[in-house]
PDB file of C-alpha atoms and ligand atoms in Angstrom:
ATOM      1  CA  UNK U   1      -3.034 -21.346 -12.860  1.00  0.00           C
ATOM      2  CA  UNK U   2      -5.575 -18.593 -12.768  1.00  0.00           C
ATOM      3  CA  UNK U   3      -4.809 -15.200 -10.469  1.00  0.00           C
ATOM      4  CA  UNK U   4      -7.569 -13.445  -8.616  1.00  0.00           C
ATOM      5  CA  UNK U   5      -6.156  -9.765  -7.426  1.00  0.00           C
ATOM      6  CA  UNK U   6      -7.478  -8.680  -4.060  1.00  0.00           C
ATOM      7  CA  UNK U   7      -7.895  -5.207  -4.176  1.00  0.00           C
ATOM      8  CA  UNK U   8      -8.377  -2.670  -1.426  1.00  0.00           C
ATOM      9  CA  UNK U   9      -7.812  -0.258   1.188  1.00  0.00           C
ATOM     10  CA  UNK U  10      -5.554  -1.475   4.409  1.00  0.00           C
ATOM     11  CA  UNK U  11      -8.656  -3.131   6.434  1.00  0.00           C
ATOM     12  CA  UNK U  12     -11.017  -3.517   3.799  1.00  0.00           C
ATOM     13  CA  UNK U  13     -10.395  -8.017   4.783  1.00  0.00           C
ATOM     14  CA  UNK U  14      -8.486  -8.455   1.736  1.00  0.00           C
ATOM     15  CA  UNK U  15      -6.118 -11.508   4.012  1.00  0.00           C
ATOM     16  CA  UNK U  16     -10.022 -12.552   5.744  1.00  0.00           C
ATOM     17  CA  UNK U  17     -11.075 -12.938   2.714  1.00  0.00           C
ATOM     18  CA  UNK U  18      -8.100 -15.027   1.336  1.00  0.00           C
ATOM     19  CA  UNK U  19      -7.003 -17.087   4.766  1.00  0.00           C
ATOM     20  CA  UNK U  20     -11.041 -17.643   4.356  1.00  0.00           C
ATOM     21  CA  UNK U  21     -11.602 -18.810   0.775  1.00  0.00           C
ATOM     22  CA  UNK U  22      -8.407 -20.870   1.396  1.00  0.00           C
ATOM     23  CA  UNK U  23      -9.413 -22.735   4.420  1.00  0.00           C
ATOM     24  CA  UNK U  24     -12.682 -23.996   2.476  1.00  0.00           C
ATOM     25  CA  UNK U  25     -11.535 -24.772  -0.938  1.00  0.00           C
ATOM     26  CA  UNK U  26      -7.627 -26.510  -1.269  1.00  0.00           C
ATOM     27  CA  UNK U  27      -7.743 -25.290  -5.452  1.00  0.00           C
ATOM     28  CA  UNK U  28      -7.165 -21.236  -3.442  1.00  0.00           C
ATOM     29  CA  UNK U  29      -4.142 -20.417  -2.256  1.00  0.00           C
ATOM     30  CA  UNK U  30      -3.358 -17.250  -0.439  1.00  0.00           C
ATOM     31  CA  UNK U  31      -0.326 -15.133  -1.277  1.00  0.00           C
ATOM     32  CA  UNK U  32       0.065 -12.020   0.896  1.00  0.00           C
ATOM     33  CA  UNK U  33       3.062  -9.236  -0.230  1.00  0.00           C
ATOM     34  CA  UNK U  34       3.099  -7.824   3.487  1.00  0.00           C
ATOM     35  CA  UNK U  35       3.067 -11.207   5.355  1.00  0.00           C
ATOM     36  CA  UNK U  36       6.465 -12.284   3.115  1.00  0.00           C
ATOM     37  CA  UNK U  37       7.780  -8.928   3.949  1.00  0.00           C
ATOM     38  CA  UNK U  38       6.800  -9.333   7.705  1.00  0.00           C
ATOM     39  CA  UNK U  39       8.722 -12.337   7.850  1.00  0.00           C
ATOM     40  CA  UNK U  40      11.594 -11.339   5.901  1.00  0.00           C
ATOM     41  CA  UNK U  41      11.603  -8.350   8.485  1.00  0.00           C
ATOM     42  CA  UNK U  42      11.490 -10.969  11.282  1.00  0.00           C
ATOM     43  CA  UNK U  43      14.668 -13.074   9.959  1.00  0.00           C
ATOM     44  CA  UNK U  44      16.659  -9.984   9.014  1.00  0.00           C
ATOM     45  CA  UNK U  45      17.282 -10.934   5.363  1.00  0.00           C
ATOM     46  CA  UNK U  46      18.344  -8.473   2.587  1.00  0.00           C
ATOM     47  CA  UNK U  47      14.704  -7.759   1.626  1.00  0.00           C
ATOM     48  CA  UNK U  48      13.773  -7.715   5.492  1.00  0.00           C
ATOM     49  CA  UNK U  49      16.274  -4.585   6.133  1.00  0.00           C
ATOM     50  CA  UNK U  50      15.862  -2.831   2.918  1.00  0.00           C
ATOM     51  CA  UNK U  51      12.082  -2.738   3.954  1.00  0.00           C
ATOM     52  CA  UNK U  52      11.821  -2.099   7.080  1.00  0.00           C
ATOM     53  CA  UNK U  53      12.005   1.722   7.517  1.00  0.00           C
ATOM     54  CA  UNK U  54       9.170   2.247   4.931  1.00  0.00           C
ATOM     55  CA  UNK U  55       6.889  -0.461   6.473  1.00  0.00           C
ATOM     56  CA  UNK U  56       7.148   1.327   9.958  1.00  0.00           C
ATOM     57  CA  UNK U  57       6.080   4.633   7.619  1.00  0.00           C
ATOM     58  CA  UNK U  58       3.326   2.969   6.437  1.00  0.00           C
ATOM     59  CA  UNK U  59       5.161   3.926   2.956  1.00  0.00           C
ATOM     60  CA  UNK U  60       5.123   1.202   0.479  1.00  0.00           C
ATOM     61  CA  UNK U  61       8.486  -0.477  -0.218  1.00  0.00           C
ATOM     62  CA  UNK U  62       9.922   0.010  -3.825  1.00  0.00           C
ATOM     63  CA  UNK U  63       8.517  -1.802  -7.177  1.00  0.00           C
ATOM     64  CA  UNK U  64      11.862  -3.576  -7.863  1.00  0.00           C
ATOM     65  CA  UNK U  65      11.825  -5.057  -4.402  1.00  0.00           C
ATOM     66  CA  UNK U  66       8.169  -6.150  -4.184  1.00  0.00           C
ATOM     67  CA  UNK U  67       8.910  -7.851  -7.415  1.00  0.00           C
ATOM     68  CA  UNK U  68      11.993  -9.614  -6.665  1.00  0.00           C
ATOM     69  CA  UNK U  69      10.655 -11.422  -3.904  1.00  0.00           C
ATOM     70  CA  UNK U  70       7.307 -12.057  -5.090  1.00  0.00           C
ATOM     71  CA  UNK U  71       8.696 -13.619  -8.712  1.00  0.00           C
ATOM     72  CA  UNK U  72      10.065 -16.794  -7.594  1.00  0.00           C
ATOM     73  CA  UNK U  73       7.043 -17.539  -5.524  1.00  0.00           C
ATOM     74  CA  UNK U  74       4.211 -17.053  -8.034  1.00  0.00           C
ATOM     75  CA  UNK U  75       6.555 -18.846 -11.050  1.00  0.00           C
ATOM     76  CA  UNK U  76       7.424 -21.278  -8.528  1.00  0.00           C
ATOM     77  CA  UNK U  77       3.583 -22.739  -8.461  1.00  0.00           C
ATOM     78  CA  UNK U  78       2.804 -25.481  -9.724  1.00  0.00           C
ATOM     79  CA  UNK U  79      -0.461 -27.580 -10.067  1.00  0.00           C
ATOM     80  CA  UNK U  80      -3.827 -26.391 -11.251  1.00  0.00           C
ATOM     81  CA  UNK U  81      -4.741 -23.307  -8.752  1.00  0.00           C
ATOM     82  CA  UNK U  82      -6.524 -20.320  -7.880  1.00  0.00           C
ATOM     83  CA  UNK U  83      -3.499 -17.751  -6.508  1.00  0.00           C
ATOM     84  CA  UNK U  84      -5.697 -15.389  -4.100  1.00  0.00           C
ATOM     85  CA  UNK U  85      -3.200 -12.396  -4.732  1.00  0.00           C
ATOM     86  CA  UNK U  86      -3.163 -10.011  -1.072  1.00  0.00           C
ATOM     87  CA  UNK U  87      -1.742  -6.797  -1.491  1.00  0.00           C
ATOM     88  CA  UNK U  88      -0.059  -7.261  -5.113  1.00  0.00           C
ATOM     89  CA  UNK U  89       0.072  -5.452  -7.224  1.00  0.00           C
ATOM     90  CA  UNK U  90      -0.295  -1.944  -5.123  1.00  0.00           C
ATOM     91  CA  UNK U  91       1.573   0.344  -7.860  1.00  0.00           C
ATOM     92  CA  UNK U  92       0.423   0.392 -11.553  1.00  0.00           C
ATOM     93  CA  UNK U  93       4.149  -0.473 -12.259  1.00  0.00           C
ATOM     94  CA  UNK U  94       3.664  -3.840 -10.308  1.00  0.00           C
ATOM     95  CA  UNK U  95       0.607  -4.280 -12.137  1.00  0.00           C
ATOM     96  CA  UNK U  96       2.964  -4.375 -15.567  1.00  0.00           C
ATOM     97  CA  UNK U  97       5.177  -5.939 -13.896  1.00  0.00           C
ATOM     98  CA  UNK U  98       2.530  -9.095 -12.413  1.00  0.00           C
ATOM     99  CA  UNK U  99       1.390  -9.130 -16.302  1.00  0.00           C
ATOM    100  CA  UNK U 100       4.754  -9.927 -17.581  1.00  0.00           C
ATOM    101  CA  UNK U 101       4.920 -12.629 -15.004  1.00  0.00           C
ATOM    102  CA  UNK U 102       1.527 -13.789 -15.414  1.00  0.00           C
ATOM    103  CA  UNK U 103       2.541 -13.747 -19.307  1.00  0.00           C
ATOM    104  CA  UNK U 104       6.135 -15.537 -18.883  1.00  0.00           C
ATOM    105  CA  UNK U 105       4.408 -18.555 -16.455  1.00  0.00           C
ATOM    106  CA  UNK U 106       1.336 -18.960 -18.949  1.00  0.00           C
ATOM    107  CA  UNK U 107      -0.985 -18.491 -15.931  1.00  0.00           C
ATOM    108  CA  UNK U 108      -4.491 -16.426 -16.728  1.00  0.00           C
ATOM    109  CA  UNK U 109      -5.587 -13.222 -14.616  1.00  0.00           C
ATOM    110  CA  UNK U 110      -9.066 -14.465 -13.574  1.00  0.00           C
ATOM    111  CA  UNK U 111     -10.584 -11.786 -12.009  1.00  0.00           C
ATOM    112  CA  UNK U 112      -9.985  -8.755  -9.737  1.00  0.00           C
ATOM    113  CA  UNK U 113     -11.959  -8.399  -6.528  1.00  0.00           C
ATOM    114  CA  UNK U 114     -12.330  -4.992  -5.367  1.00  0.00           C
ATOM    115  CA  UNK U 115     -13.436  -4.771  -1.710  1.00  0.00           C
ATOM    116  CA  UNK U 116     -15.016  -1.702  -1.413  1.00  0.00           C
ATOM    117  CA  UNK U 117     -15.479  -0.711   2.407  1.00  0.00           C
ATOM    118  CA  UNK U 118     -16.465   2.692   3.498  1.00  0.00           C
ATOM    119  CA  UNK U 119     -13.393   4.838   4.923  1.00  0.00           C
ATOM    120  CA  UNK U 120     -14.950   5.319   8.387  1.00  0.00           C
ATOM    121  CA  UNK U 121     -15.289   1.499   9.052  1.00  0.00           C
ATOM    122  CA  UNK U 122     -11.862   1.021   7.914  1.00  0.00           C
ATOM    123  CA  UNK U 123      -9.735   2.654  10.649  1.00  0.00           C
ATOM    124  CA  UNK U 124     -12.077   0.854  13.188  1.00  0.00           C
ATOM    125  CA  UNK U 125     -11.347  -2.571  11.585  1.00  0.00           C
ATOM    126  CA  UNK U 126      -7.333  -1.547  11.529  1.00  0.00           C
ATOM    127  CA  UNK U 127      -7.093  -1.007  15.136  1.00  0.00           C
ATOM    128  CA  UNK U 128      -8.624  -3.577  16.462  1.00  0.00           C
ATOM    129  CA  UNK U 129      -6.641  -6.203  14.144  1.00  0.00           C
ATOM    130  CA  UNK U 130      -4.508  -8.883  16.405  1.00  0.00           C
ATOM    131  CA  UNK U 131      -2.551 -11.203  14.462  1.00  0.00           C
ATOM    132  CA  UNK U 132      -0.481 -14.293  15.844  1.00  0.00           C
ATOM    133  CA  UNK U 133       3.561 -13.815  16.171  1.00  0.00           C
ATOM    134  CA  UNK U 134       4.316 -16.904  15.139  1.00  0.00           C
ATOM    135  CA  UNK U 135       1.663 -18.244  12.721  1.00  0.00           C
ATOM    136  CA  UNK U 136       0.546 -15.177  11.271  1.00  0.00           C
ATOM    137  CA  UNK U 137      -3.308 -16.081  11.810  1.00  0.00           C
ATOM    138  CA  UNK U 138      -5.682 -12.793  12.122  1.00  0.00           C
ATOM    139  CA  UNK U 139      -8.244 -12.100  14.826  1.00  0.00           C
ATOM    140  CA  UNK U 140      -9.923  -9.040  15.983  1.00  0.00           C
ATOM    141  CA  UNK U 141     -10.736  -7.801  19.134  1.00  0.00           C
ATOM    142  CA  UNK U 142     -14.811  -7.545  18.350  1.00  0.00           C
ATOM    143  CA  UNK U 143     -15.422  -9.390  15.183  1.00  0.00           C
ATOM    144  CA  UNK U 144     -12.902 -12.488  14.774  1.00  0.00           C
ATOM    145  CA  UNK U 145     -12.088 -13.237  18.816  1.00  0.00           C
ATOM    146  CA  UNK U 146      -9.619 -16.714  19.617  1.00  0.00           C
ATOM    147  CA  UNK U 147     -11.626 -19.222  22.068  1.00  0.00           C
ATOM    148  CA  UNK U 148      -9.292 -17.526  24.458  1.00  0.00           C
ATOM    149  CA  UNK U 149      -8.289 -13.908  24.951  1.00  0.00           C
ATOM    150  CA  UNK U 150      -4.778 -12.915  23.213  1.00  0.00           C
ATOM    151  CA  UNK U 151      -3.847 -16.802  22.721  1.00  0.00           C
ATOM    152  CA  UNK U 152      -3.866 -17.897  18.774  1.00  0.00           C
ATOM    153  CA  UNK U 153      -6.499 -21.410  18.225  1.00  0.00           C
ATOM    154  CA  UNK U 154      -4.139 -22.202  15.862  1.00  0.00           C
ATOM    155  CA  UNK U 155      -0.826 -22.188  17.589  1.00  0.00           C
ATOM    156  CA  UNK U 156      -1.156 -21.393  20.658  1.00  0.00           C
ATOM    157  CA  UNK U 157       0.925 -18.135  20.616  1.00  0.00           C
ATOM    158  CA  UNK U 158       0.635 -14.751  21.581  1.00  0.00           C
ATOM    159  CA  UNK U 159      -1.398 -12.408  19.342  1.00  0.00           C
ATOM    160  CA  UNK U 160      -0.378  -8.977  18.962  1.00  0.00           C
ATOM    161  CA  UNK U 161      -1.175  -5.797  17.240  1.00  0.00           C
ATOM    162  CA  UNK U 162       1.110  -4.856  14.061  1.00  0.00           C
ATOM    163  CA  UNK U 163       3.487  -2.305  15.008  1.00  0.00           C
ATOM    164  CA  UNK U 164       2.064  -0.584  11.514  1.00  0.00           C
ATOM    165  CA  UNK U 165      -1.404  -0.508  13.239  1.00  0.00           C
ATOM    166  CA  UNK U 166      -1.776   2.900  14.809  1.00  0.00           C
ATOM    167  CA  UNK U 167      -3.719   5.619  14.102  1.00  0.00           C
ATOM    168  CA  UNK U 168      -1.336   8.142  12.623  1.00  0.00           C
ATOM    169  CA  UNK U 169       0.327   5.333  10.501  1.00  0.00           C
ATOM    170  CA  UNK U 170      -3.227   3.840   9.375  1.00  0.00           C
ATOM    171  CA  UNK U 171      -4.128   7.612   8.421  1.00  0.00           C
ATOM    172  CA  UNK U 172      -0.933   7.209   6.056  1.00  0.00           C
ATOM    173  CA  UNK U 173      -1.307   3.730   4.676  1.00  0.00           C
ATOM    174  CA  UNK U 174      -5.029   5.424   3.488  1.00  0.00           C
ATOM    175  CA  UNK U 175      -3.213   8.456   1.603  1.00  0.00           C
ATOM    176  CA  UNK U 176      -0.690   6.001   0.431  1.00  0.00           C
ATOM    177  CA  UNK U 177      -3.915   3.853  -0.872  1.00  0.00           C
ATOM    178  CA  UNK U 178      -5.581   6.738  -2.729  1.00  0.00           C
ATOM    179  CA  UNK U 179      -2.562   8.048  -4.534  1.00  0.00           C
ATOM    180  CA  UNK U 180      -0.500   4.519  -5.548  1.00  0.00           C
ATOM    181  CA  UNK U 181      -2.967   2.047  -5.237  1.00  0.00           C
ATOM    182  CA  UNK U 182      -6.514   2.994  -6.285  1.00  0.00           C
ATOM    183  CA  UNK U 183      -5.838   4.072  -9.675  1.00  0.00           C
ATOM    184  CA  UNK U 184      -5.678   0.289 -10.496  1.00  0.00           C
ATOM    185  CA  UNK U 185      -9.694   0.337  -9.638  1.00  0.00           C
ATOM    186  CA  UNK U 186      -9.907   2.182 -13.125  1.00  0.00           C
ATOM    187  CA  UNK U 187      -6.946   0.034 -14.525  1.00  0.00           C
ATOM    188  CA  UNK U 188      -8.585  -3.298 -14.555  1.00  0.00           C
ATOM    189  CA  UNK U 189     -12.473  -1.680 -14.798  1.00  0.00           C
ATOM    190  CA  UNK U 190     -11.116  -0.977 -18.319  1.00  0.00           C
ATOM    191  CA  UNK U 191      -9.564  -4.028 -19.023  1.00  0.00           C
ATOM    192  CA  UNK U 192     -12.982  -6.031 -17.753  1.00  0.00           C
ATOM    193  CA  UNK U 193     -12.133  -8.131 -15.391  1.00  0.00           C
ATOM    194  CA  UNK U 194     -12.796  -5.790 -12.168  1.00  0.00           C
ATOM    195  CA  UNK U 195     -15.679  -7.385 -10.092  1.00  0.00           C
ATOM    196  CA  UNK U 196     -16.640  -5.149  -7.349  1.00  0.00           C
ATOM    197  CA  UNK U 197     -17.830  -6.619  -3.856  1.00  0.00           C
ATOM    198  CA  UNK U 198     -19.489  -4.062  -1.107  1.00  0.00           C
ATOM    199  CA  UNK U 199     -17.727  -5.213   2.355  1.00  0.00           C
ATOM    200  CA  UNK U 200     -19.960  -4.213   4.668  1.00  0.00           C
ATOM    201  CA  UNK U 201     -22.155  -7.296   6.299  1.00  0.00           C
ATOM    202  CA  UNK U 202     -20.909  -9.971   8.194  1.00  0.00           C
ATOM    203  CA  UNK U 203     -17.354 -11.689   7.204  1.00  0.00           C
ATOM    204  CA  UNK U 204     -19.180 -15.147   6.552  1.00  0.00           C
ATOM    205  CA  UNK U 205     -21.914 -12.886   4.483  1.00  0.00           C
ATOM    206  CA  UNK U 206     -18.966 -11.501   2.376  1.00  0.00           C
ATOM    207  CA  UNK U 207     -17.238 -14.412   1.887  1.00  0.00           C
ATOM    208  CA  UNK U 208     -20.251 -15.361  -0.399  1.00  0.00           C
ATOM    209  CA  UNK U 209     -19.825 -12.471  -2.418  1.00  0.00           C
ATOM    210  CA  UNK U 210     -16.452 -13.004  -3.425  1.00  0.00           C
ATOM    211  CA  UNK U 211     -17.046 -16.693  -4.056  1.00  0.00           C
ATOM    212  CA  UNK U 212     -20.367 -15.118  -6.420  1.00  0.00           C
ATOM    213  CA  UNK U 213     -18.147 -12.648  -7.987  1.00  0.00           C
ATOM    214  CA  UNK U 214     -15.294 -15.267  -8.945  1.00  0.00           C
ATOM    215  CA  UNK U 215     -18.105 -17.022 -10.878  1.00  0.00           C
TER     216      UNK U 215
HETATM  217  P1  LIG G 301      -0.183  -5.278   4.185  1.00  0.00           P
HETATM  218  O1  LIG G 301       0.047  -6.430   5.117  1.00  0.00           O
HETATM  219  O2  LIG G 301      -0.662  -5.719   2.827  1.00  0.00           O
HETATM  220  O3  LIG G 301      -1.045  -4.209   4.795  1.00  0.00           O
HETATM  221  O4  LIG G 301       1.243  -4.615   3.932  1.00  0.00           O
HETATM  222  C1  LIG G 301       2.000  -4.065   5.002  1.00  0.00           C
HETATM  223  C2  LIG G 301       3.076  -3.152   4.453  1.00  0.00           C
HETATM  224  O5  LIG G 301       3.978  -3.903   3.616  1.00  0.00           O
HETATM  225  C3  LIG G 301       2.579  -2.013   3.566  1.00  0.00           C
HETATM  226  O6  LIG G 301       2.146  -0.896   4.307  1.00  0.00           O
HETATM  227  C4  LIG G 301       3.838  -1.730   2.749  1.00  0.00           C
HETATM  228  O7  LIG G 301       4.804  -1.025   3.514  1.00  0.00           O
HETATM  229  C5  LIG G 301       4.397  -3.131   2.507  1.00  0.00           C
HETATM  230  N1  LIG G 301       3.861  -3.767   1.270  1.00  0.00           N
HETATM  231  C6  LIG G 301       3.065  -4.863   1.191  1.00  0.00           C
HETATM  232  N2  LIG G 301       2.794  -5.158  -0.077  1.00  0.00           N
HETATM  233  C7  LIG G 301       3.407  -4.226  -0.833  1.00  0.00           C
HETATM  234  C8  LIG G 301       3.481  -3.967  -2.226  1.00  0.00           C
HETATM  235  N3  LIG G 301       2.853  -4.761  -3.127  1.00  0.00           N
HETATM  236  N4  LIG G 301       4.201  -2.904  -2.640  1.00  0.00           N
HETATM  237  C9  LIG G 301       4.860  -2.113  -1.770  1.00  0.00           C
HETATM  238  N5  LIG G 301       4.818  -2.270  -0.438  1.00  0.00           N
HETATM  239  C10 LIG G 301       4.103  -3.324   0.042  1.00  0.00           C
END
């Protein structure tokens, strides 16, 4: 199994990109750390209530958490495949902590895809997110539009906004991003595998860039 990292601020199209790359090619599939926690959230388990509070924050939730309930899913993989990794790891303790795993399953950290999207256009992209309640699929309101207003193509159901998708929280998740998250930019440009990707064209045009940099 080979792991490609998705690395970026909140809106930068890090789950685009994956729900994307995925829908072309079967060998990618897309794991996504807030999705999981979304739905544990939804059904109320353990995880689900100890997370909660801090999603609401726009905090992130704790190391040992993140890692318990991402383990059994990335070990639990099988076949030969491309895990697009969405929002993991976000800490440079869940960055050890994805090695050891990556180590302990014999899988091979491929590459790390750092969308880079300028600040201003990142707010922008937040609010106008609407994702599906019951399948999850994203859409927003200018660039990624359902064949009919608020109603998922996929399901059918209602698409909402993510109650972690106003302004003052956004604002947060960014400060969050710049202090926990971005010092894995310099992490893995040491370590060689970093391929930055400027996310500023078109989706489809972007798309192609991550597909370059994965080689
Ligand atoms: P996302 O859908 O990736 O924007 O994540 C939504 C929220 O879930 C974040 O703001 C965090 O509260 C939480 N979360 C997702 N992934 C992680 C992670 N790897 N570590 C800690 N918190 C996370």
């Amino acid at each position: 199994m080979k792991i490609v990292i998705l690395l970026g601020a909140p809106g930068c199209g890090k789950g685009t990109m994956a729900a994307r790359l995925s829908a072309q090619d079967p060998v990618f599939r897309h794991l996504s750390s807030g999705d999981m926690l979304r739905e544990a959230v939804s059904n109320q388990t353990r995880a689900g209530r100890l997370a909660e509070d801090a999603m609401k924050r726009g905090e992130l939730v704790s190391d040992e958490l993140i890692a318990e309930m991402i383990k059994d899913t990335i070990m639990g993989v099988e076949g030969e495949c491309t895990l697009l990794l969405d929002g993991f790891p976000r800490t440079v303790a869940q960055s050890v902590i994805l090695d050891q795993m990556i180590e302990s399953c014999g899988a091979e950290l491929w590459a790390v895809v750092w969308l880079d999207v300028a600040e201003e256009d990142l707010v922008d992209r937040i609010v106008g997110r609407r994702v599906c309640q019951s399948c999850g699929a994203g859409y927003h309101v200018d660039t990624i539009r359902p064949k009919k207003d608020g109603i998922c193509d996929v399901c059918g159901d209602a698409l909402v906004a993510r109650k972690d998708d106003d302004v003052e929280t956004i604002k947060h998740r960014l400060s969050v991003y710049k202090a926990s998250t971005m010092p894995l930019i310099d992490l893995y440009k040491e370590r060689g595998v970093l391929r930055r990707v400027v996310g500023a064209g078109a989706i489809s045009e972007t798309v192609e860039l991550v597909k370059n940099a994965l080689g």
